[in-house]
Amino acid sequence: MAVDELQAIVQRCQVLEEADFKGEDFDLFQVAGQKCLEDGYAAQLLEVIKNEKNKVIIKNMGWNLISPLVRCIFIYKQEDDKREHCLKILDQLAQLCNPKELFLGLLEQIEQTSGEQVCQTVMLLLQPLQTVLLKLQNKKAYSVGLSLAMIMNQLTPLPVPYTKQQIQEDKLGLCQCCNAVVDFAKPFVNEVVKNMEKSSEYNDMELKEELLKFCMKSLKYPLLTAQLEQLEGIEEHPFRHFATEIIDILWNIGELIPLVFLHRKGKSPHWENQEFADIERKNTADSLACLSYLMFVQHFGIDCFPMVFSPSYLLQCNMMHIEVLLKRTEESVLSKGLDLFESCLLRMEDNSLLHQYLEFRDFINVPQDLVKVMTLCPIEHLRKKSLNILQLFIDKFDAEGKYTLFRCLLKTSNHAGVEGYIIKNIKDQIHLSLTKACDNIWFTGHHLISLLDLVLSLPEGAETDLLQNSDRIMASLNLLRYLIIKDCESDNQTGVWTTLAKIKQNFLKPLHVGLNMSKAHYEAEIKNKKENRREAHSSKTVCSVTVGGEKMPAMTTEMQLQVLHSALFTFDLIESVLARVEELIEVKIKAVMDENS
């Protein structure tokens, strides 16, 4: 019987000195203890462990029982007495075992767990692990850091619950586990705080650094991808609670403000391997971006925030974080970038952002990233939001800033819809310049002429794909029509009349040629399709279309004809606006000639 075997081994070891224990004794104790657990004799094993006579044996050998003990705890049901006995055994081992040996045993158990049991195992072993760490005298900071790193490494592969239902279900126990890990870390945070209070020159930075690393890892996972908006029906949102606790730790150890403003990264290891160094840099950037989102959007820790910084400075501080977030494709991360950008911009007055800010790399990169979200993101509400934020960004700049930004986006967006949108903004700025009493040099005169050279042109001359560029072309024609109507040749505030010959040569003339070529091409295509349809046995002949390397659903001849007719309609629309522009030019020129004659 397992209990008898265990008793025999214990009685033999009781008479031995601690130094006389052999490897064989350890093995026999582990096998017998494991058999007791597996055969359902946990109560008897508990009695053996609690027996004062066995104190030295348990101190040296008890840690070997951790693995079978954890296995049995998961086998027994919640209300089973045997499970309760196993939990008491675990608690006794934490109190009695050699801290160093038990520490390694517990860590090994956490390292070996995987899949659905990760969170259960971590939560089960957090209390004994904390007890052991508090007993350690040597290498305590290192051991705490190793424990937190091991736990976070095991949790990181788990999917983060995102929807309200997923958070409520917490299928794998991640929400509960994250908050349990924070509670596990609290005694060590208190220790750092206590030592800092004792001395303003607190030199033992190791434990503080380990806690900082834990916070940085927590910001990247799970908080970077977590849903952090307040959800109706969830009284205490687990990830919001976790975020609050992480911010509190950073504040308590004196690292919150340095991280937000000085981008302090702690003691980064020196990597000889460049790939590892790049990963470390990226992880740090992700964590700091998440921290800024928590503070400036969700207002965690905002009470600790010094209210002395200008909105433009806060925007400048956050642009690098916004850039990091906007380069990601996951909805949960991308939406945080848009929210952070919007939050920073809403703090500012219109026309208050100085053009000099565009000398910072981030102020050029971020709007370009925003354009990519607008044009490439498959999620409609994020595309719409990014467009609204781009307009907000434009509105905040002074006149020269708007002018510089427009030039940049026209050159870099490579998207006709975006270019059309920018050209409409240029038109609005010209209108403000012409109707305001104050003179705006950036959207009149020689500065505007330089901008018009970019706007009133076709990218590839007469060979330009007019259909693909129709948004840009229509916006350009509408702008030109507005300039001709609003600005008299005698005033020529915009300079459009000075450069009219160039506009005709570089824009209007090639547009005429391009329209004639395009219409002829599409009309020939329509004729071809109609003839092919008559020759075919059925009008349901299909063709395959490939877009971006992906095969689209097959198109019938009728569908192809609809597309071709739609293209012709677009050309007719462009042609009618072009005709109106040329008519206005003739009328204006004739009126001036009549005045002069």
C-alpha atoms as one frame of an Amber mdcrd trajectory, in Angstrom:
protein
   0.000   0.000   0.000   1.300   3.478  -1.009   0.903   5.001   2.478   2.875
   2.145   4.082   5.688   2.596   1.569   5.797   6.310   2.318   5.810   5.720
   6.080   8.677   3.248   5.734  10.800   5.737   3.755   9.989   8.582   6.174
  10.866   6.467   9.244  14.191   5.494   7.664  15.021   9.137   6.861  13.945
  10.455  10.267  17.023   8.930  11.893  19.393  10.367   9.252  21.160  13.699
   9.397  20.230  16.189   6.657  23.673  15.833   5.074  23.264  12.032   4.870
  20.235  12.089   2.539  21.080  10.292  -0.714  19.725  10.620  -4.213  17.998
   7.279  -3.770  16.066   8.658  -0.753  14.790  11.576  -2.833  13.632   9.227
  -5.605  11.885   6.819  -3.249  10.124   9.666  -1.424   8.920  11.176  -4.732
   7.618   7.833  -6.077   5.835   6.965  -2.817   4.356  10.453  -2.440   3.177
  10.435  -6.046   1.548   7.020  -5.567  -0.283   8.286  -2.470  -1.674  11.205
  -4.470  -2.694   9.066  -7.438  -4.315   6.384  -5.281  -6.412   8.947  -3.403
  -4.464   9.080  -0.121  -3.905  12.858  -0.127  -5.226  13.160   3.452  -2.654
  10.671   4.733   0.130  12.406   2.784  -0.933  15.714   4.341  -0.597  14.221
   7.830   2.907  13.000   7.018   3.890  16.481   5.786   2.411  18.257   8.816
   4.181  15.894  11.252   6.841  17.938  13.084   9.209  14.938  13.040   9.296
  15.054   9.230  10.162  18.770   9.012  13.732  18.234   7.744  12.623  15.557
   5.248   9.927  17.835   3.786  12.304  20.808   3.702  14.712  18.849   1.484
  12.453  16.481  -0.476   8.997  18.072  -0.531   9.550  20.144  -3.677   9.646
  16.886  -5.707   5.898  16.488  -5.102   4.936  19.701  -6.969   4.471  18.088
 -10.393   2.233  15.124  -9.306   0.414  17.433  -6.891  -0.555  19.920  -9.634
  -1.610  17.040 -11.887  -3.939  15.633  -9.197  -5.442  19.034  -8.330  -6.608
  19.353 -11.939  -7.973  15.790 -11.996 -10.176  16.172  -8.910 -13.403  18.147
  -9.125 -13.831  21.481  -7.334 -15.935  20.127  -4.469 -13.908  16.933  -3.964
 -12.293  16.595  -0.488  -9.197  15.072  -2.098  -8.677  18.306  -4.052  -8.945
  20.317  -0.846  -6.311  18.095   0.762  -4.012  18.591  -2.244  -4.365  22.377
  -1.958  -3.443  22.192   1.730  -0.400  20.092   0.842   0.668  22.784  -1.647
   0.294  25.437   1.048   2.342  23.347   3.515   5.113  22.798   0.972   5.319
  26.564   0.394   5.829  27.042   4.127   8.216  24.146   4.809  10.356  23.469
   1.727  13.775  24.903   0.950  12.808  28.199  -0.792  15.437  27.891  -3.523
  14.511  24.282  -4.442  10.773  24.952  -4.314  11.180  28.149  -6.369  12.826
  26.172  -9.186  10.195  23.422  -8.900   7.307  25.886  -9.188   8.897  27.712
 -12.136   9.529  24.418 -13.907   5.861  23.507 -13.472   4.737  26.851 -14.948
   7.189  26.462 -17.842   5.920  22.983 -18.709   2.229  23.903 -18.834   0.566
  24.747 -22.147  -2.740  25.398 -23.908  -5.907  25.622 -21.875  -4.154  24.804
 -18.589  -1.742  27.758 -18.640  -3.949  30.216 -16.727  -5.210  27.545 -14.302
  -1.646  26.452 -13.500  -0.361  30.009 -13.081  -3.234  31.003 -10.781  -2.784
  27.834  -8.734   0.950  28.407  -8.198   1.022  32.207  -7.743   0.410  32.132
  -3.991   3.079  29.501  -3.150   5.487  31.201  -5.562   4.916  34.563  -3.835
   5.438  32.936  -0.417   8.727  31.405  -1.543  10.005  34.631  -3.152   9.302
  36.625   0.009  11.520  34.156   1.920  14.453  34.419  -0.485  17.373  36.473
   0.711  19.858  36.172  -2.158  19.081  37.125  -5.764  15.547  38.123  -4.821
  15.186  40.750  -7.571  16.508  38.291 -10.161  14.090  35.594  -8.968  11.085
  37.947  -9.001  12.037  39.072 -12.524  12.486  35.487 -13.692   9.072  34.522
 -12.252   7.233  37.449 -13.883   9.017  36.904 -17.208   8.186  33.172 -17.180
   4.528  33.831 -16.377   4.165  36.512 -19.085   5.938  34.316 -21.652   3.442
  31.532 -20.940   0.438  33.860 -21.165   1.517  35.735 -24.316   0.566  33.006
 -26.864  -3.034  32.988 -25.559  -5.652  34.948 -27.569  -6.830  38.119 -25.828
 -10.649  38.210 -25.380 -11.935  41.191 -27.387 -15.731  41.195 -27.672 -18.035
  41.736 -24.700 -19.113  38.076 -24.841 -15.510  36.818 -24.959 -14.548  38.997
 -21.983 -17.544  37.808 -19.968 -16.887  34.149 -20.815 -13.112  34.433 -20.255
 -12.835  30.931 -21.655  -9.135  30.392 -20.904  -9.161  32.461 -17.705  -6.776
  35.120 -19.074  -8.698  38.129 -17.658  -8.733  36.612 -14.174  -5.121  35.455
 -14.455  -3.729  38.871 -15.467  -5.254  40.526 -12.418  -3.988  37.690 -10.195
  -0.439  38.308 -11.504  -0.697  41.993 -10.520  -1.740  40.979  -6.989   1.227
  38.599  -6.950   3.579  41.517  -7.748   2.194  43.937  -5.128   4.391  42.923
  -2.145   7.479  43.514  -4.290   6.154  46.907  -5.425   5.562  47.802  -1.767
   9.124  46.767  -0.979  10.515  49.113  -3.638   8.276  51.973  -2.442   9.319
  51.400   1.166  13.010  51.491   0.249  12.520  54.634  -1.850  10.817  56.353
   1.079  13.671  55.422   3.402  16.278  57.010   1.160  16.043  59.614  -1.581
  19.167  57.990  -3.030  17.664  54.545  -3.429  20.456  52.531  -5.033  19.046
  48.991  -5.182  17.543  49.403  -8.627  17.372  45.706  -9.572  13.912  44.928
  -8.183  12.594  48.216  -9.560  13.963  47.358 -13.009  12.341  43.906 -12.923
   8.962  45.429 -12.061   9.415  47.981 -14.841  10.099  45.149 -17.324   6.917
  43.402 -16.167   4.873  46.579 -16.705   6.373  47.084 -20.174   5.518  43.489
 -21.126   1.986  43.904 -19.768   1.481  47.058 -21.850   2.361  45.117 -25.004
   0.400  42.027 -23.957  -2.466  41.915 -23.224  -3.215  45.665 -23.092  -2.101
  46.660 -26.607  -4.624  44.315 -28.229  -7.286  44.375 -25.490 -10.668  46.073
 -25.781 -10.431  48.870 -23.209 -13.613  50.838 -23.826 -16.184  50.767 -21.028
 -18.667  47.995 -21.920 -22.316  48.099 -20.896 -23.243  45.187 -18.656 -19.695
  44.630 -17.364 -19.466  46.295 -13.974 -15.710  45.883 -13.564 -13.973  45.498
 -16.908 -11.046  43.089 -16.189  -8.613  44.694 -18.639  -9.468  48.225 -17.490
  -8.783  47.067 -13.932  -5.511  45.486 -15.051  -4.517  48.702 -16.885  -5.239
  50.763 -13.750  -3.039  48.448 -11.674  -0.134  48.621 -14.169  -0.323  52.438
 -14.242  -0.382  52.454 -10.420   2.767  50.290 -10.275   4.574  52.617 -12.694
   3.535  55.644 -10.638   4.505  54.042  -7.326   7.991  53.088  -8.513   8.474
  56.574  -9.996   8.554  55.560 -13.662   5.236  56.800 -15.086   6.162  60.379
 -16.024   9.713  59.481 -17.200   8.213  56.846 -19.530   5.578  59.195 -20.941
   7.860  62.177 -21.538  11.451  61.020 -21.513  10.757  57.666 -23.205  12.904
  55.989 -20.548  13.270  52.334 -21.488  14.998  50.861 -18.461  18.197  48.863
 -18.772  17.933  47.381 -22.250  20.234  44.404 -22.687  23.056  44.776 -25.160
  22.328  42.408 -28.027  25.149  41.340 -30.286  22.550  39.863 -32.618  20.940
  42.763 -34.534  17.696  40.838 -34.992  17.257  40.539 -31.202  18.064  44.244
 -30.795  15.378  45.139 -33.368  12.797  42.960 -31.589  13.626  44.626 -28.260
  13.272  48.086 -29.829   9.936  47.195 -31.436   8.554  45.723 -28.205   9.529
  48.866 -26.301   7.905  51.100 -28.945   4.661  49.060 -28.759   4.587  49.278
 -24.951   5.183  53.045 -24.857   2.515  53.604 -27.525   0.014  51.629 -25.442
   0.963  53.628 -22.336   0.246  56.905 -24.150  -3.119  55.553 -25.298  -4.013
  54.572 -21.717  -3.114  58.029 -20.389  -4.360  60.384 -23.099  -7.408  58.486
 -24.393  -8.603  56.346 -21.485  -7.225  58.820 -18.876  -5.683  56.156 -16.641
  -3.248  57.907 -14.317  -4.292  61.335 -15.580  -4.526  62.569 -11.949  -0.728
  62.163 -11.718  -0.248  64.147 -14.914   1.346  67.619 -14.717  -1.058  70.044
 -16.437   1.647  72.397 -17.696   2.217  71.217 -21.266   0.801  72.867 -24.378
  -1.470  70.790 -26.656   1.073  71.108 -29.493   3.830  69.698 -27.259   1.603
  66.769 -26.236   0.901  66.092 -29.918   4.628  66.195 -30.657   5.329  63.732
 -27.800   2.668  61.355 -29.060   3.366  61.421 -32.808   5.996  58.658 -32.574
   3.483  56.491 -30.675   0.702  57.246 -33.167   3.052  56.242 -35.992   3.800
  52.906 -34.269   0.080  52.134 -33.828  -1.005  53.202 -37.338   1.529  50.865
 -38.942  -0.275  47.868 -37.399  -3.142  46.118 -39.193  -5.084  44.587 -36.255
  -8.329  46.467 -35.609  -7.711  46.572 -31.845  -4.303  48.258 -32.272  -5.099
  50.447 -35.281  -8.185  51.869 -33.572  -6.004  52.835 -30.567  -3.697  54.785
 -32.903  -6.634  56.654 -34.451  -8.142  57.385 -31.019  -4.813  58.691 -29.683
  -4.289  60.926 -32.739  -7.850  62.265 -32.526  -7.576  62.891 -28.787  -4.366
  64.941 -29.231  -5.845  66.993 -32.094  -9.098  67.757 -30.276  -7.113  69.507
 -27.531  -5.883  72.076 -30.063  -7.382  75.215 -31.580  -7.768  75.345 -35.370
  -4.886  77.080 -37.197  -2.728  76.953 -34.048  -0.166  74.314 -35.083   2.955
  75.991 -36.443   4.301  74.921 -39.837   7.727  74.260 -38.257   6.334  71.040
 -36.760   6.407  69.564 -40.269  10.197  69.579 -39.991   9.801  66.637 -37.586
   9.830  63.320 -39.439   6.777  61.980 -37.556   4.585  64.882 -38.684   5.159
  63.843 -42.300   5.055  60.072 -41.760   1.829  59.953 -39.733  -0.457  61.591
 -42.362   1.043  59.240 -44.959   0.208  56.272 -42.699  -3.267  57.746 -42.245
  -3.694  57.792 -46.028  -2.787  54.088 -46.142  -5.477  53.344 -43.563  -7.986
  55.416 -45.579  -7.229  53.551 -48.794  -6.144  50.032 -47.797  -7.831  49.148
 -44.487 -10.621  46.562 -45.037 -12.614  47.876 -42.027 -15.022  50.581 -43.197
 -15.521  52.481 -39.919 -11.724  52.814 -39.494 -11.376  54.120 -43.077 -14.054
  56.746 -42.408 -12.535  57.707 -39.073  -9.062  58.113 -40.582 -10.490  60.499
 -43.213 -12.100  62.620 -40.478  -8.816  62.685 -38.544  -6.849  63.735 -41.639
  -9.199  66.706 -41.995  -8.778  67.480 -38.300  -4.985  67.392 -38.734  -5.164
  69.746 -41.733  -7.425  72.171 -39.831  -4.970  72.515 -36.938  -2.083  73.874
 -39.061  -1.392  77.497 -39.848  -1.608  78.570 -43.518   1.997  77.702 -44.381
   1.610  74.342 -42.615  -1.502  73.524 -44.650   0.297  74.561 -47.836   3.331
  72.345 -47.073   1.138  69.401 -46.046  -0.932  69.650 -49.240   2.206  69.592
 -51.393   3.533  66.582 -49.505   0.305  64.569 -49.738  -0.173  65.356 -53.441
   3.298  63.974 -54.128   3.117  60.897 -51.905  -0.474  59.601 -51.667  -0.561
  57.857 -55.082  -4.331  57.639 -54.817  -6.688  59.676 -56.996  -9.416  59.819
 -54.336  -7.021  61.239 -51.735  -5.566  63.698 -54.252  -9.105  64.813 -55.128
  -9.810  65.344 -51.426  -6.631  67.426 -50.983  -7.474  69.530 -54.054 -10.924
  70.245 -52.563  -9.134  71.416 -49.380  -6.894  73.679 -51.480 -10.015  75.178
 -53.047 -11.474  75.847 -49.583  -8.265  77.604 -48.485  -8.224  79.756 -51.644
 -11.850  80.700 -50.975 -10.939  81.795 -47.419  -8.022  83.834 -48.789 -10.195
  85.601 -51.369 -13.086  86.337 -49.010 -11.111  87.373 -45.880  -9.850  90.898
 -45.359  -6.392  89.643 -44.327  -4.015  88.686 -47.103  -2.954  85.031 -47.137
   0.209  84.791 -49.219   0.216  80.968 -49.256  -2.995  80.513 -51.232  -2.641
  83.482 -53.562   0.068  84.782 -55.885   3.305  82.960 -56.694   2.962  80.355
 -53.886  -0.411  79.296 -55.249   0.912  79.197 -58.834   3.562  76.716 -57.677
   0.821  74.594 -56.054  -1.381  74.824 -59.159   1.478  73.375 -61.219   1.059
  70.207 -59.140  -2.738  70.234 -59.193  -3.552  71.252 -62.775  -1.614  68.562
 -64.586  -2.056  64.964 -65.734   0.426  62.458 -64.237   1.196  60.833 -67.619
  -0.088  63.529 -69.963  -2.606  62.383 -72.569  -1.727  58.745 -71.745  -3.052
  59.108 -68.168  -5.668  56.532 -67.128  -8.588  58.972 -66.898 -10.926  56.492
 -65.277  -8.531  55.664 -62.464  -7.704  59.362 -61.983 -11.263  60.665 -62.403
 -11.589  61.862 -58.772  -8.445  63.943 -59.052  -9.335  65.297 -62.524 -12.865
  66.329 -61.486 -11.525  68.080 -58.358  -8.889  69.886 -60.462 -11.477  71.044
 -63.017 -13.812  72.243 -60.251 -10.929  74.183 -58.700 -10.045  75.774 -62.043
 -13.701  76.659 -62.678 -13.869  78.284 -59.231 -10.685  80.319 -59.886 -11.947
  81.550 -63.266 -15.305  82.617 -61.782 -13.999  84.167 -58.548 -10.786  85.867
 -59.665 -11.121  88.625 -62.261  -8.309  88.952 -64.769  -7.860  92.567 -63.704
  -7.357  91.523 -60.034  -5.528  88.254 -60.692  -5.091  87.669 -56.932  -4.552
  83.948 -57.405  -2.219  84.319 -60.366  -4.331  81.914 -62.438  -4.561  84.348
 -65.367  -0.768  84.718 -65.444  -0.298  80.978 -65.790  -3.337  80.265 -67.997
  -1.294  79.444 -71.102   0.688  76.861 -69.112  -2.539  75.367 -67.687  -3.956
  75.006 -71.191  -0.770  73.350 -72.456  -0.150  70.991 -69.500  -3.708  70.201
 -68.447  -6.601  71.185 -70.692  -5.079  70.190 -74.037  -3.788  66.727 -72.976
  -7.105  66.156 -71.169  -8.962  66.734 -74.462  -6.682  64.275 -76.260  -6.971
  61.734 -73.443 -10.761  61.965 -73.413 -10.981  61.403 -77.165  -8.664  58.399
 -76.958 -10.422  56.896 -73.929 -13.914  57.342 -75.358 -12.882  55.829 -78.672
 -11.307  52.863 -76.868 -14.331  52.180 -74.654 -16.835  52.651 -77.503 -14.857
  50.099 -79.537 -14.918  47.713 -76.563 -18.695  48.085 -76.251 -19.118  47.394
 -79.959 -16.917  44.309 -79.653 -18.848  42.951 -76.682 -22.173  43.425 -78.457
 -20.919  41.612 -81.546 -19.471  38.774 -79.468 -22.745  38.473 -77.609 -24.682
  38.021 -80.842 -22.239  35.363 -82.009 -22.291  33.481 -78.713 -24.925  30.836
 -77.971 -25.953  32.653 -74.831 -25.629  36.113 -73.402 -24.350  34.485 -70.188
 -20.819  34.106 -71.488 -18.495  34.894 -68.602 -15.020  36.271 -68.204 -12.766
  36.191 -65.167 -11.340  39.348 -63.631  -8.266  39.487 -61.411  -7.852  42.362
 -58.937  -4.738  42.663 -56.771  -3.754  39.080 -57.601  -7.131  37.702 -56.442
  -9.668  36.230 -58.806 -12.994  38.055 -58.594 -16.413  36.461 -59.293 -16.999
  35.804 -63.008 -18.689  38.589 -65.018 -21.338  37.997 -67.660 -21.226  39.972
 -70.912 -24.114  42.113 -69.611 -22.132  43.026 -66.495 -19.079  43.885 -68.590
 -21.229  46.173 -70.765 -22.568  47.931 -67.672 -18.996  48.622 -66.490 -18.005
  49.973 -69.912 -21.077  52.242 -70.106 -20.340  53.507 -66.600 -16.819  54.444
 -67.747 -18.245  56.334 -70.733 -20.593  58.203 -68.411 -17.576  59.287 -66.306
 -15.802  60.563 -69.453 -18.932  62.493 -70.482 -19.067  64.077 -67.035 -15.400
  65.148 -67.217 -15.968  66.453 -70.749 -18.975  68.537 -69.739 -17.047  70.223
 -66.861 -14.049  70.738 -69.162 -16.317  72.390 -71.742 -17.793  74.657 -69.064
 -14.308  75.700 -67.850 -13.193  76.553 -71.408 -16.417  78.465 -72.017 -15.865
  80.533 -68.838 -12.279  81.310 -69.885 -13.477  82.534 -73.317 -16.240  84.650
 -71.786 -13.846  86.271 -69.289 -11.170  86.941 -71.930 -13.790  88.392 -74.333
 -15.165  90.643 -71.561 -11.674  92.014 -70.860 -11.018  92.579 -74.565 -14.338
  94.401 -74.920 -13.416  96.628 -71.963 -10.039  97.476 -73.483 -11.380  98.185
 -76.980
